[in-house]
mmCIF file of C-alpha atoms and ligand atoms in Angstrom:
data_model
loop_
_atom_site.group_PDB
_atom_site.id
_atom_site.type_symbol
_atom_site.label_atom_id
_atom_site.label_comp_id
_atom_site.label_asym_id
_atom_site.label_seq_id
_atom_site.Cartn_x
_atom_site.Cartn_y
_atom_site.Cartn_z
ATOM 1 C CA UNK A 150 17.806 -7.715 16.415
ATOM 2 C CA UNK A 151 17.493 -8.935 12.204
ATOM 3 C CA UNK A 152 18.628 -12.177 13.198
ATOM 4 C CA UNK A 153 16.636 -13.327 16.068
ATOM 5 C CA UNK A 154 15.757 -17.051 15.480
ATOM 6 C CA UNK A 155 13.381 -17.669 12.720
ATOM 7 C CA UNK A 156 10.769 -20.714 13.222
ATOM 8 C CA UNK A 157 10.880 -22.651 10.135
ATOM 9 C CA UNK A 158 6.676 -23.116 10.046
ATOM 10 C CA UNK A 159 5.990 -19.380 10.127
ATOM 11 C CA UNK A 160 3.946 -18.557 7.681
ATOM 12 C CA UNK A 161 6.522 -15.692 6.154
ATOM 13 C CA UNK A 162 9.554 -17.967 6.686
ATOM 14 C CA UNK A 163 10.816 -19.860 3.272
ATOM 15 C CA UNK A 164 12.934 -22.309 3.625
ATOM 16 C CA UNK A 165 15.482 -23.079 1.327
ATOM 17 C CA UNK A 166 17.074 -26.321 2.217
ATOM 18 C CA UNK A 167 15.675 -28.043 -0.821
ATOM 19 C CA UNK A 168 18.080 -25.805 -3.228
ATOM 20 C CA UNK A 169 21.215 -27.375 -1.797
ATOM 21 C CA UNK A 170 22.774 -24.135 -2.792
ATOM 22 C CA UNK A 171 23.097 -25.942 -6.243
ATOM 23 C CA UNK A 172 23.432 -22.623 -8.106
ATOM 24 C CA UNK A 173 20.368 -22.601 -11.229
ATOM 25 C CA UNK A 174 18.618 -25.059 -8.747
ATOM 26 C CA UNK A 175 14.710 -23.680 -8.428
ATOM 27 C CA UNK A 176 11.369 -23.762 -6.456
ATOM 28 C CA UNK A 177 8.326 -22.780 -6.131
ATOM 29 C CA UNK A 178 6.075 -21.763 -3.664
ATOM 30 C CA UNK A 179 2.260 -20.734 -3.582
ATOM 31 C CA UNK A 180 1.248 -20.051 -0.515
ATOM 32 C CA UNK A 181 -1.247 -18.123 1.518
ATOM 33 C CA UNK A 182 -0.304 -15.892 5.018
ATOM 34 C CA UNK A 183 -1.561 -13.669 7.068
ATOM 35 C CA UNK A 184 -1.111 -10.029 6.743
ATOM 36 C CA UNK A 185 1.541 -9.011 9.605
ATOM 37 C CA UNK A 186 -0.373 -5.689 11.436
ATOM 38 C CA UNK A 187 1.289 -2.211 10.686
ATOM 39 C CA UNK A 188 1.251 -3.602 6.759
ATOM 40 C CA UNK A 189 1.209 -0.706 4.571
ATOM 41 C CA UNK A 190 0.923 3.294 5.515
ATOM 42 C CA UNK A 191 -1.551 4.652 7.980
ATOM 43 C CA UNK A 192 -4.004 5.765 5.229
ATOM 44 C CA UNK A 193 -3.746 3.073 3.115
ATOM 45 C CA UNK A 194 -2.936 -0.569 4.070
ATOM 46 C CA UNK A 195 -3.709 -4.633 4.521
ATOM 47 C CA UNK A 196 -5.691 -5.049 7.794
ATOM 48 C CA UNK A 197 -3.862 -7.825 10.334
ATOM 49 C CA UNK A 198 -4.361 -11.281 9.547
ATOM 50 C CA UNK A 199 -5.927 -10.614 5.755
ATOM 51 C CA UNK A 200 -5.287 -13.194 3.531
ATOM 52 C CA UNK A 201 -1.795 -12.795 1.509
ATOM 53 C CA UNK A 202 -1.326 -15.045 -1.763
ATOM 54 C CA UNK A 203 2.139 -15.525 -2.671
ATOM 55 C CA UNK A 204 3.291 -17.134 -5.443
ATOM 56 C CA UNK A 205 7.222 -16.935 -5.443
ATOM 57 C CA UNK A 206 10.077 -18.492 -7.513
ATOM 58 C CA UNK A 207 13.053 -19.396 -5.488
ATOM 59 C CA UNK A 208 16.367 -19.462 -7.314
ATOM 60 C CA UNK A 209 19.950 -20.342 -6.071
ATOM 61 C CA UNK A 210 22.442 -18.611 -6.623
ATOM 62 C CA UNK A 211 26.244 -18.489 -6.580
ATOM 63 C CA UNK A 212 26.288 -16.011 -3.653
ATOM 64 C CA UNK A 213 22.594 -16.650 -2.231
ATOM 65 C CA UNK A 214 19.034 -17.341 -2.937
ATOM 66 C CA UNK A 215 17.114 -14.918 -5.344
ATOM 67 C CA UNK A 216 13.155 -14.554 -4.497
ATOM 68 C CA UNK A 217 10.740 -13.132 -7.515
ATOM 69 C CA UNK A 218 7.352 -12.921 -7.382
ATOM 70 C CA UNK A 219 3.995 -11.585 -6.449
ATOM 71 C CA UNK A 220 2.141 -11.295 -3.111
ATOM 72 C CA UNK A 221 -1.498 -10.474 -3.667
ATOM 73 C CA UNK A 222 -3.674 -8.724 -1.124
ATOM 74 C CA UNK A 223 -6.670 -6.172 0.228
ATOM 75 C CA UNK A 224 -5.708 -2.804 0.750
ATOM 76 C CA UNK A 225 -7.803 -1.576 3.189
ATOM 77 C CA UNK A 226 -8.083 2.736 3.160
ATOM 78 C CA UNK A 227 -9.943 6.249 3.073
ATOM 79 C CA UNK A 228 -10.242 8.472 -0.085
ATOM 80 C CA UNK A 229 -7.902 11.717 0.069
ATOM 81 C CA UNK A 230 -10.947 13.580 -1.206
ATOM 82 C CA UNK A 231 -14.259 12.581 0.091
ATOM 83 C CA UNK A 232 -12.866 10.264 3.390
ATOM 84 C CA UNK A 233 -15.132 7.300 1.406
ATOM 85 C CA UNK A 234 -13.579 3.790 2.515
ATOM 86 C CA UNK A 235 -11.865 2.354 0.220
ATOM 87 C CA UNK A 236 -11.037 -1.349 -0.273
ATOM 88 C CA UNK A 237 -8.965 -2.244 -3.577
ATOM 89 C CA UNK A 238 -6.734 -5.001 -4.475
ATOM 90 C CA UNK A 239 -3.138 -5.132 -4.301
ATOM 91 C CA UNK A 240 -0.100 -7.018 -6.424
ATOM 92 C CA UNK A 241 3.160 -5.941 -4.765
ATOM 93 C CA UNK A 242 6.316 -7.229 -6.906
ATOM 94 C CA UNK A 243 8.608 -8.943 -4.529
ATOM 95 C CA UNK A 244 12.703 -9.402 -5.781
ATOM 96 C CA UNK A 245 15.266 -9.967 -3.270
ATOM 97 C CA UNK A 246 18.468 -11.270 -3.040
ATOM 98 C CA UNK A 247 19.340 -13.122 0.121
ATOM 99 C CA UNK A 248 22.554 -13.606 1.191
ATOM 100 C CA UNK A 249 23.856 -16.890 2.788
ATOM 101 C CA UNK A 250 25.109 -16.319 5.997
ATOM 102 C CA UNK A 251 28.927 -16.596 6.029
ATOM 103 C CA UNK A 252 29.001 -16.051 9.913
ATOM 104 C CA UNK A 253 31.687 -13.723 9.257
ATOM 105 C CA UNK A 254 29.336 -10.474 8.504
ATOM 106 C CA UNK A 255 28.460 -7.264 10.563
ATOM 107 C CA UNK A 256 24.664 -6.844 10.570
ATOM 108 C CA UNK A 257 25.455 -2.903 10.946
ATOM 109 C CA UNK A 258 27.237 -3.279 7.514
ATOM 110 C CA UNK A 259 24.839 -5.173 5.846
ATOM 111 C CA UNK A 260 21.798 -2.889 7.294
ATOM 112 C CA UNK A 261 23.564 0.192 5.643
ATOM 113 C CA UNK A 262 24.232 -1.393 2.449
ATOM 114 C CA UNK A 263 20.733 -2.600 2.460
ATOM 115 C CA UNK A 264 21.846 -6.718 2.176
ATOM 116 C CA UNK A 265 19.291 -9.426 2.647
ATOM 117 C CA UNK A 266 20.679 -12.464 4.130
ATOM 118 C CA UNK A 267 19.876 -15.872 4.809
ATOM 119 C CA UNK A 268 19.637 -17.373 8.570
ATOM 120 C CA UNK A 269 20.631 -21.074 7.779
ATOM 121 C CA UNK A 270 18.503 -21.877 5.273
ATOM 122 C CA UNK A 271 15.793 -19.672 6.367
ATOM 123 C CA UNK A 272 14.400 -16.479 4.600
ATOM 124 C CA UNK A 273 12.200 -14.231 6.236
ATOM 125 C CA UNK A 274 9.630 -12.561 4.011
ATOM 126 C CA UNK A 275 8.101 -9.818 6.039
ATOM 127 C CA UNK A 276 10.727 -6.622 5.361
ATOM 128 C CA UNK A 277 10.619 -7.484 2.000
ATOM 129 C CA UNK A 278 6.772 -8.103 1.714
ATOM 130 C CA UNK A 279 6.807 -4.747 3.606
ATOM 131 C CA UNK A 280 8.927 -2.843 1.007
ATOM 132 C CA UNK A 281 7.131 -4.380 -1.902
ATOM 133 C CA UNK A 282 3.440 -3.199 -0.393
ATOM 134 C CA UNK A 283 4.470 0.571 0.358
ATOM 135 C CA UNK A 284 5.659 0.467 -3.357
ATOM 136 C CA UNK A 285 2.678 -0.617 -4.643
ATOM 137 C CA UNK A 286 0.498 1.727 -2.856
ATOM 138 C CA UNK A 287 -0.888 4.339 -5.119
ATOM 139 C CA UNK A 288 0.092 8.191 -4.331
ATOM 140 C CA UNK A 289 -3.086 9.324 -3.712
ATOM 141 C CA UNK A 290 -5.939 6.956 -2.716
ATOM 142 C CA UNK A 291 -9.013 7.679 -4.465
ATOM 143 C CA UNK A 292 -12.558 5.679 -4.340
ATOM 144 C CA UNK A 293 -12.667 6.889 -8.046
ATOM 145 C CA UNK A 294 -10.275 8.843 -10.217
ATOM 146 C CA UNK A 295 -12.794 11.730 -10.810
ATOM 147 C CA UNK A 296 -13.925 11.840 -6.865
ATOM 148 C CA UNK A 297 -15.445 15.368 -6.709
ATOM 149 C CA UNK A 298 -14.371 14.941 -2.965
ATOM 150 C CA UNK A 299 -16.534 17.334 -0.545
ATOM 151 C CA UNK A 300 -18.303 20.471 -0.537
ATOM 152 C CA UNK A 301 -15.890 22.896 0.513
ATOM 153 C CA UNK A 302 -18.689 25.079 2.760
ATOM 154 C CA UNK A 303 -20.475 22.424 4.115
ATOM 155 C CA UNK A 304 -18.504 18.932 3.575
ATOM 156 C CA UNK A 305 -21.182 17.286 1.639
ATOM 157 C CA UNK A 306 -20.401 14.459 -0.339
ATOM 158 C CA UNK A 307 -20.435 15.650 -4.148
ATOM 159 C CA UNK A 308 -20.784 12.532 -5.530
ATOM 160 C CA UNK A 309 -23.881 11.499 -3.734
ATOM 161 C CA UNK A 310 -25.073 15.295 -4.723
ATOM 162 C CA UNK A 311 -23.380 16.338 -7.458
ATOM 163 C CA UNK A 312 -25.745 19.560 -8.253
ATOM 164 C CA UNK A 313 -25.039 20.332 -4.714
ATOM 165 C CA UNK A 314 -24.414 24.496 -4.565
ATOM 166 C CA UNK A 315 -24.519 27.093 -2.081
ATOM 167 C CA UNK A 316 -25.712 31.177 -2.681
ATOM 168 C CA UNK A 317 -23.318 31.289 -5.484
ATOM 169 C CA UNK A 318 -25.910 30.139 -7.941
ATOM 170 C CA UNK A 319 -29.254 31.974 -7.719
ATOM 171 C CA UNK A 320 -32.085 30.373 -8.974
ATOM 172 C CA UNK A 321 -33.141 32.469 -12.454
ATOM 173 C CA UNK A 322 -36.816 32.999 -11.120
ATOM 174 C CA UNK A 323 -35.058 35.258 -8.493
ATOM 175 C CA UNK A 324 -32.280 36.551 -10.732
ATOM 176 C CA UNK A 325 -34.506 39.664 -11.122
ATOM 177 C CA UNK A 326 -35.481 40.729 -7.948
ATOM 178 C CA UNK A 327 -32.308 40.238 -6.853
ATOM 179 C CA UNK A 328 -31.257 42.851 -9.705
ATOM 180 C CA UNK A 329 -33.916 44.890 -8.352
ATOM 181 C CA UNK A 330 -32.931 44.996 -5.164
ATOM 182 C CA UNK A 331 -29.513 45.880 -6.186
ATOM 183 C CA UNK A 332 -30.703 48.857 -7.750
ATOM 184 C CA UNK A 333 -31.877 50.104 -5.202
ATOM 185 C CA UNK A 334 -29.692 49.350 -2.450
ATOM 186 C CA UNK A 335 -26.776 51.521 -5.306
ATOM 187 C CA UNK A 336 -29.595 54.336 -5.523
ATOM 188 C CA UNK A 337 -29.747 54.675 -1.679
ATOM 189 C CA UNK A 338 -25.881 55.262 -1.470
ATOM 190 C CA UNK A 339 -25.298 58.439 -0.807
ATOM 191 C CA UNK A 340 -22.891 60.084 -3.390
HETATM 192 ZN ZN1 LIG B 486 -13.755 9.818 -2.967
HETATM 193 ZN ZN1 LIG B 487 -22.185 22.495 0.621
#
């Protein structure tokens, strides 16, 4: 259910009474939560309970309450290319409207045409705070842009061995026995 009860202290519950849905009336809010768990993808995301720094202006409007702002964070990961934890820092962009609650609404509607609303004068943060973090997430976590990622015979990290090589290079002291060799092995074909 979207509109189970909200509890006004919650940490990712605004509340909005202070407006007096005076339309161009404004607030705002600073304030620090804790990460809800499942934040983020399974890769990449914001461990349970980290620190979340929102800074948020509230803004009535005629037909709700408009929330801009930031939420910053630690995104918490693994490199696509050499599995390295990663741990970066995160700005997602938050801008919702939120609908006041006429009473008179069907939540099916308004969860198919993608509307925020207001319960009371209560906003809860977390689906957008969730939206705004998978946006911000890059594509493709990296613990550097140039990762060399791993050794494709033997999973070695190239970075921490980045002359790393198998047979494929021979060492030019052998370069001409190993010709030598060859030459014979081709003379001992039979034709
Ligand atoms: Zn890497
Ligand atoms: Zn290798």
């Amino acid at each position: 259910m979207r509109y189970s009860h909200l509890d006004p202290r919650a940490p990712l519950v605004l509340d909005t009474r202070e407006l007096g849905r005076r339309p161009g009336s404004q607030r705002h809010v600073s304030r620090s939560a804790p990460a809800p768990a499942d934040l983020g993808i399974e890769v990449l995301g914001v461990p349970e309970g980290t620190p979340v720094e929102f800074d948020l202006r509230l803004e009535a409007v005629m037909e709700g309450v408009l929330v801009t702002g930031t939420a910053d964070t630690v995104l918490v990961g693994e490199c696509v290319r050499c599995l390295e934890r990663i741990e970066d820092v995160v700005v997602a962009r938050l801008q919702e409207l939120y609908v006041y609650d006429d009473g008179a609404h069907d939540p099916a509607a308004d969860e198919e045409s993608d509307v925020s609303r207001l319960e009371g004068d209560l906003i809860d943060l977390e689906p957008a705070l969730r939206d705004a973090v998978v946006l911000a997430l890059p594509f493709q976590p990296l613990c550097e842009e140039d990762c060399p990622g791993l050794c494709i015979e033997c999973g070695a990290n190239l970075k921490d061995d980045p002359d790393h090589s198998h047979e494929a290079a021979i060492d030019p002291r052998w370069a001409g026995l190993a010709a030598l060799k060859n030459d014979e092995r081709s003379s001992n074909t039979p034709d």
